[in-house]
Short mmCIF file of C-alpha atoms in Angstrom, two decimals:
data_model
loop_
_atom_site.label_atom_id
_atom_site.label_comp_id
_atom_site.label_asym_id
_atom_site.label_seq_id
_atom_site.Cartn_x
_atom_site.Cartn_y
_atom_site.Cartn_z
CA MET A 15 -35.13 -3.87 12.16
CA SER A 16 -38.98 -3.04 12.40
CA ASN A 17 -41.75 -3.67 10.27
CA LEU A 18 -42.68 -0.02 10.00
CA ASN A 19 -38.43 -0.08 8.54
CA VAL A 20 -38.77 -2.78 6.27
CA ARG A 21 -42.39 -1.37 4.59
CA LYS A 22 -40.37 2.05 3.97
CA MET A 23 -37.24 0.15 2.90
CA LYS A 24 -36.62 -0.59 -1.03
CA ILE A 25 -35.43 -4.14 -1.76
CA VAL A 26 -33.51 -4.65 -4.65
CA THR A 27 -32.69 -7.42 -5.78
CA ILE A 28 -29.34 -9.03 -7.77
CA HIS A 29 -29.43 -12.78 -9.24
CA THR A 30 -26.52 -12.87 -10.66
CA GLU A 31 -22.57 -11.64 -10.72
CA GLN A 32 -22.74 -11.33 -14.49
CA ILE A 33 -21.79 -7.61 -14.92
CA GLN A 34 -23.92 -7.26 -17.63
CA THR A 35 -27.30 -8.65 -16.10
CA VAL A 36 -25.93 -6.89 -12.97
CA PHE A 37 -26.42 -3.41 -14.57
CA ASP A 38 -29.25 -4.31 -16.44
CA GLU A 39 -31.27 -5.02 -12.37
CA LEU A 40 -29.41 -2.62 -11.29
CA ASN A 41 -31.23 0.03 -13.40
CA ASP A 42 -34.36 -2.02 -13.70
CA ASN A 43 -35.38 -0.17 -9.98
CA PHE A 44 -32.93 1.85 -9.86
CA ASP A 45 -33.77 3.98 -13.76
CA GLY A 46 -31.20 5.12 -15.34
CA LYS A 47 -29.20 6.06 -17.60
CA ILE A 48 -27.05 3.00 -18.94
CA ALA A 49 -23.91 3.32 -20.41
CA PHE A 50 -20.87 1.06 -22.14
CA ASP A 51 -18.04 1.55 -23.14
CA PHE A 52 -15.41 -1.61 -23.48
CA ASP A 53 -17.20 -3.48 -21.43
CA GLU A 54 -17.47 -1.06 -18.68
CA TYR A 55 -20.94 -0.29 -17.91
CA THR A 56 -22.08 3.23 -16.52
CA LEU A 57 -25.01 3.98 -14.94
CA GLU A 58 -26.49 7.55 -14.34
CA ILE A 59 -28.88 8.09 -11.33
CA ASN A 60 -30.78 11.35 -11.28
CA ASN A 61 -33.99 11.44 -9.82
CA SER A 62 -36.38 11.64 -6.54
CA PHE A 63 -35.73 8.33 -6.10
CA ALA A 64 -31.18 8.50 -6.31
CA LYS A 65 -28.33 11.17 -7.77
CA GLY A 66 -25.11 9.17 -8.36
CA THR A 67 -23.46 6.90 -10.37
CA ILE A 68 -21.83 2.67 -10.48
CA THR A 69 -20.06 1.78 -12.56
CA GLY A 70 -18.47 -2.20 -13.41
CA ALA A 71 -16.73 -3.74 -15.47
CA SER A 72 -15.26 -8.12 -15.57
CA PHE A 73 -12.02 -8.83 -15.81
CA SER A 74 -9.93 -12.36 -16.54
CA ASP A 75 -10.00 -14.72 -14.03
CA ASN A 76 -14.18 -14.74 -13.23
CA ILE A 77 -12.92 -11.06 -11.81
CA SER A 78 -16.30 -8.08 -11.71
CA TYR A 79 -15.85 -5.53 -9.90
CA VAL A 80 -19.11 -2.50 -9.24
CA GLN A 81 -18.96 1.25 -7.53
CA PHE A 82 -21.98 2.46 -5.54
CA ASP A 83 -21.64 7.16 -5.26
CA MET A 84 -24.35 6.60 -4.58
CA THR A 85 -27.12 8.82 -2.35
CA PHE A 86 -30.77 7.34 -1.52
CA SER A 87 -32.96 9.09 -0.65
CA THR A 88 -34.64 6.26 1.41
CA ALA A 89 -32.88 2.94 3.07
CA VAL A 90 -31.88 0.21 0.83
CA ARG A 91 -32.10 -3.08 0.92
CA MET A 92 -29.05 -4.65 -1.74
CA ASP A 93 -29.33 -8.41 -1.79
CA PHE A 94 -27.58 -10.45 -4.01
CA LEU A 95 -28.46 -13.99 -4.50
CA ASN A 96 -26.03 -16.91 -4.00
CA VAL A 97 -24.97 -18.11 -6.80
CA LEU A 98 -23.60 -21.82 -8.84
CA SER A 99 -19.14 -19.77 -8.68
CA THR A 100 -20.08 -18.60 -4.99
CA PRO A 101 -17.82 -15.16 -4.80
CA VAL A 102 -15.85 -13.65 -2.96
CA TYR A 103 -16.56 -10.62 -2.47
CA PHE A 104 -13.77 -8.13 -1.13
CA ALA A 105 -15.79 -4.76 0.05
CA TYR A 106 -14.18 -0.62 0.42
CA CYS A 107 -16.26 1.92 2.12
CA SER A 108 -14.28 5.12 0.98
CA LYS A 109 -16.96 6.88 2.45
CA GLY A 110 -20.62 7.16 4.05
CA SER A 111 -21.12 3.49 6.09
CA LEU A 112 -22.99 0.36 5.33
CA SER A 113 -23.99 -2.56 7.05
CA HIS A 114 -24.22 -6.42 5.35
CA SER A 115 -26.26 -9.45 7.33
CA PHE A 116 -26.44 -13.01 5.88
CA GLY A 117 -29.99 -13.12 4.81
CA ILE A 118 -32.41 -10.51 5.44
CA ASN A 119 -32.39 -12.34 9.37
CA GLY A 120 -29.07 -12.73 10.10
CA GLU A 121 -26.97 -10.21 12.31
CA GLU A 122 -25.91 -7.00 10.55
CA ARG A 123 -22.39 -6.06 10.69
CA LYS A 124 -22.00 -1.88 10.23
CA PHE A 125 -18.55 -1.36 8.38
CA LYS A 126 -17.64 2.63 8.30
CA THR A 127 -15.26 5.13 6.29
CA PHE A 128 -11.76 4.00 5.36
CA GLN A 129 -12.84 0.15 5.89
CA THR A 130 -12.77 -3.01 4.45
CA ALA A 131 -14.69 -6.09 4.45
CA ILE A 132 -14.37 -9.75 2.96
CA LEU A 133 -17.17 -11.67 3.53
CA THR A 134 -18.79 -15.72 1.20
CA SER A 135 -21.96 -17.46 1.84
CA ASP A 136 -22.88 -20.94 1.57
CA LYS A 137 -25.19 -22.50 -0.13
CA ASP A 138 -28.21 -20.97 1.28
CA GLN A 139 -27.58 -18.33 1.87
CA ASP A 140 -27.12 -14.64 0.56
CA ASN A 141 -25.41 -11.28 0.83
CA VAL A 142 -27.74 -8.29 1.87
CA LEU A 143 -26.21 -4.81 1.95
CA PHE A 144 -28.12 -2.53 3.96
CA PHE A 145 -27.34 1.18 2.79
CA GLU A 146 -28.26 4.85 4.92
CA LYS A 147 -30.56 6.97 3.66
CA ASP A 148 -29.31 11.39 2.60
CA VAL A 149 -26.23 10.20 2.93
CA ASN A 150 -23.91 9.20 0.46
CA THR A 151 -22.14 6.39 0.30
CA LYS A 152 -18.81 5.29 -1.79
CA LEU A 153 -18.06 1.78 -1.78
CA THR A 154 -15.76 -0.37 -4.67
CA LEU A 155 -17.33 -4.39 -4.47
CA ILE A 156 -14.22 -6.41 -5.23
CA ILE A 157 -16.45 -9.96 -6.90
CA VAL A 158 -13.92 -13.33 -7.68
CA GLY A 159 -16.55 -16.27 -8.68
CA THR A 160 -14.53 -19.52 -6.85
CA GLN A 161 -15.86 -21.99 -9.42
CA THR A 162 -13.35 -23.72 -11.88
CA GLU A 163 -14.21 -25.00 -14.77
CA GLN A 164 -10.94 -26.47 -16.06
CA PRO A 165 -9.05 -27.62 -12.69
CA TYR A 166 -6.47 -29.10 -14.81
CA LEU A 167 -4.61 -26.07 -16.05
CA MET A 168 -2.56 -24.34 -14.44
CA PRO A 169 -3.50 -22.61 -11.28
CA SER A 170 -5.86 -19.21 -12.12
CA LEU A 171 -6.06 -15.89 -9.49
CA ASN A 172 -9.81 -17.49 -8.85
CA GLN A 173 -8.12 -20.26 -7.49
CA LYS A 174 -5.96 -18.89 -5.33
CA VAL A 175 -8.49 -17.53 -3.86
CA LYS A 176 -10.81 -19.90 -3.08
CA GLU A 177 -7.94 -22.14 -1.85
CA THR A 178 -6.96 -18.81 0.36
CA PHE A 179 -9.93 -18.57 2.40
CA PHE A 180 -11.99 -21.74 1.70
CA GLU A 181 -9.94 -24.69 3.44
CA ASN A 182 -10.63 -28.33 1.88
CA ASN A 183 -12.99 -26.83 -1.08
CA ALA A 184 -15.39 -26.15 1.54
CA THR A 185 -17.66 -22.83 1.53
CA GLU A 186 -19.67 -21.55 4.18
CA ASN A 187 -20.45 -17.75 5.32
CA PHE A 188 -17.89 -15.84 5.91
CA PHE A 189 -17.26 -12.27 7.19
CA TYR A 190 -14.18 -10.36 8.14
CA MET A 191 -14.02 -6.59 8.92
CA GLY A 192 -10.29 -5.16 8.12
CA SER A 193 -8.73 -2.87 10.38
CA TYR A 194 -8.87 1.63 8.95
CA ASN A 195 -6.59 1.67 6.04
CA LEU A 196 -6.07 4.31 3.40
CA LYS A 197 -3.36 3.14 1.14
CA ILE A 198 -6.47 0.78 -0.63
CA ALA A 199 -8.11 4.89 -0.21
CA GLU A 200 -5.37 6.21 -2.46
CA LYS A 201 -5.78 3.42 -4.84
CA ILE A 202 -9.08 3.14 -5.27
CA GLU A 203 -9.09 7.24 -6.61
CA GLN A 204 -5.80 6.33 -8.85
CA LEU A 205 -9.11 3.69 -9.60
CA ASN A 206 -10.45 6.39 -11.22
CA ALA A 207 -8.52 8.81 -12.23
CA VAL A 208 -7.83 6.33 -15.16
CA THR A 209 -8.61 9.12 -18.00
CA GLN A 210 -7.68 6.87 -20.86
CA THR A 211 -10.67 5.02 -23.33
CA GLY A 212 -10.51 1.53 -25.16
CA ILE A 213 -8.64 -1.45 -24.02
CA VAL A 214 -6.01 0.91 -22.89
CA ARG A 215 -8.45 2.30 -20.43
CA ASN A 216 -9.57 -1.58 -20.66
CA LEU A 217 -6.41 -2.57 -18.52
CA LEU A 218 -5.45 0.10 -16.81
CA LYS A 219 -8.62 -0.19 -14.35
CA GLU A 220 -7.60 -4.76 -14.11
CA GLY A 221 -3.99 -4.14 -12.92
CA ILE A 222 -4.87 -0.84 -11.04
CA LEU A 223 -7.69 -3.18 -9.82
CA LYS A 224 -5.54 -6.68 -9.32
CA ILE A 225 -3.42 -4.88 -7.18
CA ILE A 226 -6.37 -3.10 -4.41
CA LEU A 227 -7.89 -6.75 -4.20
CA ALA A 228 -3.62 -8.09 -3.22
CA MET A 229 -3.42 -5.26 -1.33
CA GLU A 230 -7.09 -5.98 0.85
CA ILE A 231 -5.87 -9.85 0.99
CA GLN A 232 -2.23 -8.99 3.18
CA GLN A 233 -4.36 -6.92 4.95
CA HIS A 234 -7.02 -10.29 6.59
CA SER A 235 -3.30 -12.13 6.31
CA ASP A 236 -1.26 -8.46 8.75
CA ASP A 237 -4.72 -8.56 10.97
CA LEU A 238 -4.61 -12.00 11.06
CA ASN A 239 -1.31 -12.17 12.42
CA ALA A 240 -1.47 -8.91 15.23
CA PHE A 241 0.94 -6.98 12.72
CA THR A 242 -1.27 -4.35 11.53
CA LYS A 243 -4.63 -4.55 14.09
CA ASP A 244 -5.25 -1.19 15.78
CA VAL A 245 -1.51 -0.21 16.16
CA ASN A 246 -1.59 2.73 14.29
CA GLY A 247 -3.79 4.91 17.32
CA LEU A 248 -5.90 6.87 14.58
CA THR A 249 -9.32 7.91 15.25
CA LEU A 250 -11.26 7.88 11.62
CA LYS A 251 -12.11 11.48 12.28
CA GLU A 252 -8.81 11.33 12.46
CA MET A 253 -8.30 9.64 9.85
CA GLU A 254 -10.46 11.75 6.72
CA GLU A 255 -7.76 15.52 8.99
CA ILE A 256 -4.88 13.53 7.44
CA LYS A 257 -7.12 12.38 3.69
CA GLU A 258 -8.74 15.34 3.33
CA LEU A 259 -5.11 17.82 4.10
CA SER A 260 -2.72 15.72 1.90
CA GLU A 261 -5.78 17.15 -0.60
CA PHE A 262 -4.83 20.07 0.20
CA ILE A 263 -1.47 20.24 -0.09
CA LYS A 264 -1.48 18.03 -3.88
CA SER A 265 -4.29 20.82 -5.04
CA SER A 266 -1.38 23.04 -4.21
CA PRO A 267 1.86 21.98 -2.80
CA GLU A 268 3.75 25.73 -3.50
CA GLU A 269 2.23 27.21 -0.58
CA ALA A 270 4.65 27.32 2.47
CA PHE A 271 4.16 25.33 5.05
CA THR A 272 5.81 24.59 7.89
CA ILE A 273 3.91 21.39 10.55
CA LYS A 274 2.95 24.06 12.19
CA SER A 275 0.63 25.65 9.62
CA LEU A 276 -0.52 22.53 9.08
CA SER A 277 -0.92 21.01 12.87
CA LYS A 278 -2.79 24.53 13.32
CA LYS A 279 -5.37 23.36 9.98
CA SER A 280 -5.81 20.60 10.75
CA GLY A 281 -6.09 19.62 14.91
CA LEU A 282 -4.03 17.48 15.09
CA SER A 283 -0.55 17.12 17.12
CA PRO A 284 2.34 17.45 14.46
CA SER A 285 3.25 13.06 15.99
CA LYS A 286 -0.71 12.95 15.08
CA LEU A 287 0.59 14.53 10.80
CA GLN A 288 3.61 12.15 11.26
CA GLU A 289 2.34 8.68 12.39
CA GLY A 290 -0.77 10.19 9.35
CA PHE A 291 1.29 10.66 6.34
CA LYS A 292 3.19 7.06 6.95
CA MET A 293 0.60 5.49 7.34
CA ILE A 294 -1.15 6.34 4.06
CA HIS A 295 1.79 7.42 2.26
CA ASP A 296 4.79 6.46 3.51
CA ARG A 297 6.36 9.54 4.02
CA THR A 298 7.49 11.61 6.56
CA VAL A 299 5.14 15.25 5.93
CA ASN A 300 7.88 16.42 4.25
CA ASP A 301 9.02 14.39 1.81
CA TYR A 302 5.09 14.61 0.64
CA ILE A 303 5.58 18.42 -0.47
CA THR A 304 9.05 17.30 -1.86
CA HIS A 305 7.03 15.09 -3.66
CA MET A 306 4.02 16.92 -4.32
CA ARG A 307 6.12 20.13 -5.88
CA VAL A 308 7.98 17.42 -7.97
CA LEU A 309 5.10 16.19 -9.63
CA LYS A 310 3.54 19.81 -9.87
CA ALA A 311 6.92 20.63 -11.70
CA GLU A 312 7.19 18.31 -14.29
CA ILE A 313 3.75 18.88 -15.28
CA LEU A 314 4.67 22.54 -16.10
CA MET A 315 7.55 21.93 -17.49
CA ARG A 316 5.42 19.48 -20.81
CA THR A 317 2.60 22.40 -20.71
CA SER A 318 4.15 24.88 -19.25
CA ASP A 319 5.73 28.21 -21.20
CA LEU A 320 7.81 28.81 -17.96
CA ASN A 321 12.08 28.34 -18.08
CA ILE A 322 13.66 25.99 -15.23
CA SER A 323 14.40 28.48 -12.79
CA GLU A 324 10.81 29.50 -12.90
CA ILE A 325 9.29 26.87 -12.71
CA VAL A 326 11.51 25.94 -9.56
CA TYR A 327 10.64 29.52 -7.58
CA CYS A 328 6.38 29.25 -8.77
CA ILE A 329 6.56 25.46 -6.57
CA GLY A 330 7.71 26.34 -4.13
CA PHE A 331 12.12 25.05 -3.29
CA THR A 332 14.44 28.51 -2.76
CA SER A 333 17.29 25.83 -4.37
CA ARG A 334 18.28 24.57 -7.49
CA SER A 335 20.31 22.05 -7.51
CA TYR A 336 18.81 21.03 -4.75
CA PHE A 337 15.12 20.69 -7.45
CA SER A 338 17.36 19.33 -9.66
CA LYS A 339 18.81 16.76 -7.18
CA ILE A 340 15.37 15.42 -6.00
CA PHE A 341 14.36 15.58 -9.19
CA LYS A 342 16.74 13.51 -10.99
CA GLN A 343 15.21 10.60 -7.75
CA LYS A 344 12.36 11.26 -9.20
CA PHE A 345 13.14 10.59 -13.79
CA ASN A 346 15.83 9.58 -13.27
CA CYS A 347 18.35 12.24 -15.89
CA SER A 348 18.06 16.14 -14.76
CA PRO A 349 15.58 18.77 -15.23
CA LYS A 350 16.73 19.81 -18.51
CA GLU A 351 17.62 17.35 -20.39
CA TYR A 352 14.15 16.71 -19.35
CA LYS A 353 13.25 19.76 -21.12
CA PHE A 354 14.41 19.36 -24.37
CA ASN A 355 13.58 15.34 -24.82
CA ILE A 356 9.94 16.38 -24.47
CA SER A 357 10.67 20.30 -26.42
CA CYS A 358 11.56 17.34 -29.43
#
């Protein structure tokens, strides 16, 4: 990196993985507004230098997370100084791209949209992230401390993470770049869609976050065993098209979709559509459409005065008996029983 680029780059230094201090230091650098609610921090930033939101929280087992949804008007170098707990960082990029290096002079490795990275450094190296200028970057960073204070107790989750990535408890520079994974992107959207407050929100977020952590560890294991690496054959652009198409169907499941019309809209072949939907949703395209229609039907039952027949036809089904069959498979009761129970 040239000296000119260094001069133009804003440098942010994070001295600890303790979440409160992380947000204090981020706010000192970005001049935003911090909100705190039941162990969750939200930093809103809207100035000439940066726009967006940074959120984060700490949970049990020495696990925390920091999530960036930011656009910077200049390049940013963020230095995470190594600390006593030698944390493992699980990074997932939902949008944009960014780079990582061990120390400021280390090799820069770039990870892109829908990619995950697992990294940790030895005691003499810091972890450095490089955010690009004028690019909306969405990054979820799960931080797992590996120091154990009470080794005589039953192994905790962070101990198991340490055992997974450090043989014989030896800590050294470790960097893994995962293959593209859209399922993690979906789970992160679920994390961000939690609307509850207080302890319920905290518990729900902790549960989802640990699922994301498990998915990233599983992908690392699968990639090492060459079960999933580069086998789906989809490019990043094709996966972005599948993601947009999924959101479109989710927002308007009642439309008369066909494989042909969806293929034309996305520019993807029918085989690519099916491959993408199986990868991200574990469903065929038609099964995904049906699933979204049933979910919308359930919402209408709770929030509208429409009767069941009206709901069936307004969400795109032509057969009430078929709708009743798949609704019962999903909710373990008939539509009539469901509507009766929620009206009591």
